[in-house]
Amino acid sequence: MNIYGYPDELDYGDVIEIPENMVKIDTFARLEPEQFEFPAEFKAKLKPEDKLIYLSMGSMCAIDVELMKKLCRVLSQTPYKVIVSKGPAYDQYELPDNMWGKAFLPQTKILPMVDMVMTHGGNNTVTEAFMLGKPMLVMPMFGDQYDNAQRIAEKGYGLRINAHNCGETEMIECIEKLMNDKEIRDRCRKAAERIQSSNSKEKACIKIEQLVAKYAQS
């Protein structure tokens, strides 16, 4: 038995037959009951109509300071407020006035509060954002990120770009599309509703118990 975390909507059942010994959980993440509180200085800048973007490039990708500066520069040109997971190089760049961030943030508490996610496409961020119905602008750098970015784009749950080569105008256009495209946002919302009402974790537990019982009897 192999247990893996990936939502039905992005999985590869449409192109291959998933073996029976592969047990899928939509996401290993769990919803956090405690609400996150922004610092008073940032809260004072927020208006009821403001939309929020969460930027996280993961610990490894966020060490590229020039890339983080570029992303922040682009986002400073938008009308949105931005939450930034700054990563290990947090003290090597400053955030514009429409942003707030720290070296590391409690991601699963912040994701419910935002309107879209800009990410490198790591599996944890992808499945957590997907569980909460957030459109994603994915900027893959290595490993599983390329596959995640491609599936999100081709299945209509977000967009994929090359963060290094993408021009600032093009990046802003992608952000605006994800913030305002009703079809994409509805698709993400419906996927989140399915995941949050599914019992994939319980089904996996049953299969584990069945496997243990089988070999306990032999």
CSV table of C-alpha atoms in Angstrom, one decimal:
chain,number,residue,atom,x,y,z
A,1,MET,CA,0.0,0.0,0.0
A,2,ASN,CA,1.2,3.5,-0.9
A,3,ILE,CA,-0.5,6.5,0.6
A,4,TYR,CA,-0.2,9.9,-1.2
A,5,GLY,CA,-1.7,13.3,-0.9
A,6,TYR,CA,-3.2,14.9,-4.1
A,7,PRO,CA,-6.6,16.2,-4.9
A,8,ASP,CA,-8.8,14.3,-7.4
A,9,GLU,CA,-9.1,17.3,-9.6
A,10,LEU,CA,-5.4,17.4,-10.2
A,11,ASP,CA,-4.6,13.7,-10.1
A,12,TYR,CA,-3.7,11.7,-13.2
A,13,GLY,CA,-6.7,9.4,-13.3
A,14,ASP,CA,-7.7,11.0,-16.6
A,15,VAL,CA,-4.6,9.8,-18.4
A,16,ILE,CA,-3.5,6.6,-16.5
A,17,GLU,CA,-5.2,3.9,-14.4
A,18,ILE,CA,-4.3,4.5,-10.8
A,19,PRO,CA,-3.2,1.1,-9.2
A,20,GLU,CA,-5.5,-0.2,-6.5
A,21,ASN,CA,-2.6,-0.2,-4.0
A,22,MET,CA,-2.3,3.6,-4.3
A,23,VAL,CA,-4.4,5.2,-1.6
A,24,LYS,CA,-5.1,8.8,-2.2
A,25,ILE,CA,-5.9,11.5,0.4
A,26,ASP,CA,-6.9,14.9,-1.1
A,27,THR,CA,-4.6,16.7,1.3
A,28,PHE,CA,-2.7,15.9,4.5
A,29,ALA,CA,-3.5,19.5,5.7
A,30,ARG,CA,-6.1,20.2,8.3
A,31,LEU,CA,-8.1,23.4,8.9
A,32,GLU,CA,-6.9,25.5,11.7
A,33,PRO,CA,-9.7,26.6,14.1
A,34,GLU,CA,-7.7,29.6,15.5
A,35,GLN,CA,-8.0,32.8,13.4
A,36,PHE,CA,-4.8,34.6,12.6
A,37,GLU,CA,-4.4,38.2,13.7
A,38,PHE,CA,-2.4,40.6,11.6
A,39,PRO,CA,-0.2,43.1,13.4
A,40,ALA,CA,-2.0,46.4,14.3
A,41,GLU,CA,0.1,48.5,11.8
A,42,PHE,CA,-0.9,46.3,8.9
A,43,LYS,CA,-4.5,46.0,10.0
A,44,ALA,CA,-4.8,49.8,10.1
A,45,LYS,CA,-4.0,49.8,6.3
A,46,LEU,CA,-6.7,47.2,5.5
A,47,LYS,CA,-10.1,48.4,4.2
A,48,PRO,CA,-13.2,46.1,4.1
A,49,GLU,CA,-13.1,46.0,0.3
A,50,ASP,CA,-9.4,45.1,0.1
A,51,LYS,CA,-8.4,41.9,-1.5
A,52,LEU,CA,-5.4,39.9,-0.3
A,53,ILE,CA,-2.7,37.9,-2.0
A,54,TYR,CA,-0.4,35.4,-0.3
A,55,LEU,CA,3.1,35.1,-1.6
A,56,SER,CA,5.2,32.1,-0.6
A,57,MET,CA,8.1,30.7,-2.6
A,58,GLY,CA,9.1,28.1,0.0
A,59,SER,CA,12.3,28.1,2.1
A,60,MET,CA,14.6,27.1,-0.7
A,61,CYS,CA,13.3,29.3,-3.5
A,62,ALA,CA,12.9,32.3,-1.2
A,63,ILE,CA,16.7,32.5,-0.7
A,64,ASP,CA,16.8,34.0,-4.2
A,65,VAL,CA,16.7,37.6,-3.0
A,66,GLU,CA,16.6,39.2,-6.4
A,67,LEU,CA,13.6,37.1,-7.3
A,68,MET,CA,11.8,38.0,-4.1
A,69,LYS,CA,12.6,41.7,-4.8
A,70,LYS,CA,11.1,41.3,-8.3
A,71,LEU,CA,7.9,39.7,-7.1
A,72,CYS,CA,7.5,42.3,-4.4
A,73,ARG,CA,8.1,45.1,-6.9
A,74,VAL,CA,5.5,43.7,-9.3
A,75,LEU,CA,2.9,43.3,-6.5
A,76,SER,CA,3.6,46.8,-5.3
A,77,GLN,CA,2.1,48.0,-8.6
A,78,THR,CA,-1.2,46.2,-7.9
A,79,PRO,CA,-4.2,47.6,-5.9
A,80,TYR,CA,-4.0,44.6,-3.5
A,81,LYS,CA,-2.6,44.0,-0.1
A,82,VAL,CA,0.0,41.2,0.1
A,83,ILE,CA,1.1,38.8,2.8
A,84,VAL,CA,4.7,37.6,2.2
A,85,SER,CA,6.4,34.6,3.6
A,86,LYS,CA,9.9,36.1,3.3
A,87,GLY,CA,11.9,33.0,4.0
A,88,PRO,CA,15.5,32.6,5.3
A,89,ALA,CA,16.7,35.8,3.6
A,90,TYR,CA,14.0,37.9,5.3
A,91,ASP,CA,16.5,40.6,6.5
A,92,GLN,CA,17.9,41.1,3.0
A,93,TYR,CA,15.0,43.0,1.4
A,94,GLU,CA,12.3,45.4,2.5
A,95,LEU,CA,8.6,45.1,1.8
A,96,PRO,CA,6.6,47.9,0.0
A,97,ASP,CA,3.8,49.7,1.9
A,98,ASN,CA,1.0,47.4,0.6
A,99,MET,CA,2.7,44.4,2.1
A,100,TRP,CA,3.4,42.7,5.4
A,101,GLY,CA,5.4,39.6,6.1
A,102,LYS,CA,7.8,37.6,8.3
A,103,ALA,CA,10.5,35.0,7.8
A,104,PHE,CA,7.9,32.2,8.3
A,105,LEU,CA,4.2,32.3,8.7
A,106,PRO,CA,1.4,29.9,9.8
A,107,GLN,CA,0.3,29.2,6.3
A,108,THR,CA,-2.8,27.1,7.0
A,109,LYS,CA,-4.1,30.0,9.2
A,110,ILE,CA,-3.4,32.7,6.6
A,111,LEU,CA,-4.7,30.9,3.5
A,112,PRO,CA,-8.4,31.2,4.5
A,113,MET,CA,-8.0,34.9,4.7
A,114,VAL,CA,-6.6,35.6,1.2
A,115,ASP,CA,-8.1,35.7,-2.3
A,116,MET,CA,-5.3,34.1,-4.3
A,117,VAL,CA,-1.9,32.5,-3.9
A,118,MET,CA,1.4,33.1,-5.6
A,119,THR,CA,3.7,30.1,-5.1
A,120,HIS,CA,6.6,28.0,-6.3
A,121,GLY,CA,4.2,25.1,-6.5
A,122,GLY,CA,5.5,22.8,-3.7
A,123,ASN,CA,3.1,20.0,-2.9
A,124,ASN,CA,2.2,21.3,0.6
A,125,THR,CA,1.3,24.8,-0.5
A,126,VAL,CA,-0.6,23.5,-3.6
A,127,THR,CA,-2.8,21.0,-1.7
A,128,GLU,CA,-3.4,23.4,1.2
A,129,ALA,CA,-4.4,26.3,-1.1
A,130,PHE,CA,-6.5,23.9,-3.2
A,131,MET,CA,-8.3,22.6,-0.1
A,132,LEU,CA,-9.3,26.2,0.6
A,133,GLY,CA,-10.3,27.1,-3.0
A,134,LYS,CA,-7.6,29.6,-3.8
A,135,PRO,CA,-6.6,30.3,-7.4
A,136,MET,CA,-2.8,29.9,-7.8
A,137,LEU,CA,-0.2,31.7,-9.9
A,138,VAL,CA,2.5,29.0,-9.9
A,139,MET,CA,6.1,29.8,-10.6
A,140,PRO,CA,8.0,26.4,-10.5
A,141,MET,CA,11.7,26.1,-9.8
A,142,PHE,CA,12.5,22.4,-9.4
A,143,GLY,CA,11.2,18.9,-8.6
A,144,ASP,CA,7.5,18.3,-8.3
A,145,GLN,CA,6.7,22.0,-8.7
A,146,TYR,CA,6.8,21.7,-12.5
A,147,ASP,CA,4.2,18.9,-12.5
A,148,ASN,CA,2.0,20.7,-10.0
A,149,ALA,CA,2.2,24.0,-12.1
A,150,GLN,CA,1.3,22.2,-15.3
A,151,ARG,CA,-1.7,20.4,-13.8
A,152,ILE,CA,-3.1,23.5,-12.2
A,153,ALA,CA,-2.8,25.4,-15.4
A,154,GLU,CA,-4.2,22.7,-17.7
A,155,LYS,CA,-7.1,21.9,-15.4
A,156,GLY,CA,-8.1,25.6,-15.0
A,157,TYR,CA,-7.3,26.2,-11.4
A,158,GLY,CA,-4.6,28.8,-11.9
A,159,LEU,CA,-1.8,29.9,-14.2
A,160,ARG,CA,1.8,28.9,-14.7
A,161,ILE,CA,4.7,31.3,-15.5
A,162,ASN,CA,8.4,31.4,-15.4
A,163,ALA,CA,9.1,33.9,-12.6
A,164,HIS,CA,12.6,34.8,-13.9
A,165,ASN,CA,11.7,35.4,-17.5
A,166,CYS,CA,8.1,36.8,-17.1
A,167,GLY,CA,7.8,40.5,-17.7
A,168,GLU,CA,6.3,42.7,-15.0
A,169,THR,CA,3.3,43.6,-17.2
A,170,GLU,CA,2.5,40.0,-18.1
A,171,MET,CA,2.8,39.0,-14.4
A,172,ILE,CA,0.4,41.8,-13.4
A,173,GLU,CA,-2.1,40.6,-16.1
A,174,CYS,CA,-1.9,37.1,-14.7
A,175,ILE,CA,-2.6,38.3,-11.2
A,176,GLU,CA,-5.6,40.4,-12.4
A,177,LYS,CA,-7.0,37.4,-14.3
A,178,LEU,CA,-6.9,35.2,-11.2
A,179,MET,CA,-8.4,37.8,-9.0
A,180,ASN,CA,-11.2,38.6,-11.3
A,181,ASP,CA,-12.0,35.5,-13.5
A,182,LYS,CA,-15.3,34.2,-12.1
A,183,GLU,CA,-15.0,30.8,-14.0
A,184,ILE,CA,-11.6,30.0,-12.4
A,185,ARG,CA,-12.7,31.2,-9.0
A,186,ASP,CA,-15.9,29.2,-9.1
A,187,ARG,CA,-14.0,26.1,-10.2
A,188,CYS,CA,-11.6,26.5,-7.2
A,189,ARG,CA,-14.5,27.0,-4.8
A,190,LYS,CA,-16.3,23.9,-6.0
A,191,ALA,CA,-13.1,21.8,-5.6
A,192,ALA,CA,-12.7,23.1,-2.1
A,193,GLU,CA,-16.3,22.3,-1.1
A,194,ARG,CA,-15.8,18.7,-2.4
A,195,ILE,CA,-12.5,18.3,-0.5
A,196,GLN,CA,-13.9,19.7,2.8
A,197,SER,CA,-16.9,17.4,2.6
A,198,SER,CA,-15.0,14.3,1.5
A,199,ASN,CA,-13.8,11.6,3.8
A,200,SER,CA,-10.6,10.6,2.0
A,201,LYS,CA,-8.6,10.4,5.3
A,202,GLU,CA,-11.2,8.2,6.9
A,203,LYS,CA,-11.2,5.9,3.9
A,204,ALA,CA,-7.4,5.7,4.1
A,205,CYS,CA,-7.6,4.8,7.7
A,206,ILE,CA,-10.1,2.0,6.9
A,207,LYS,CA,-7.7,0.6,4.3
A,208,ILE,CA,-4.8,0.7,6.8
A,209,GLU,CA,-6.8,-1.2,9.4
A,210,GLN,CA,-7.9,-3.8,6.8
A,211,LEU,CA,-4.3,-4.3,5.8
A,212,VAL,CA,-3.2,-4.7,9.4
A,213,ALA,CA,-6.0,-7.1,10.2
A,214,LYS,CA,-5.2,-9.2,7.1
A,215,TYR,CA,-1.6,-9.7,8.1
A,216,ALA,CA,-2.4,-10.1,11.8
A,217,GLN,CA,-4.4,-13.2,10.9
A,218,SER,CA,-1.7,-14.8,8.8
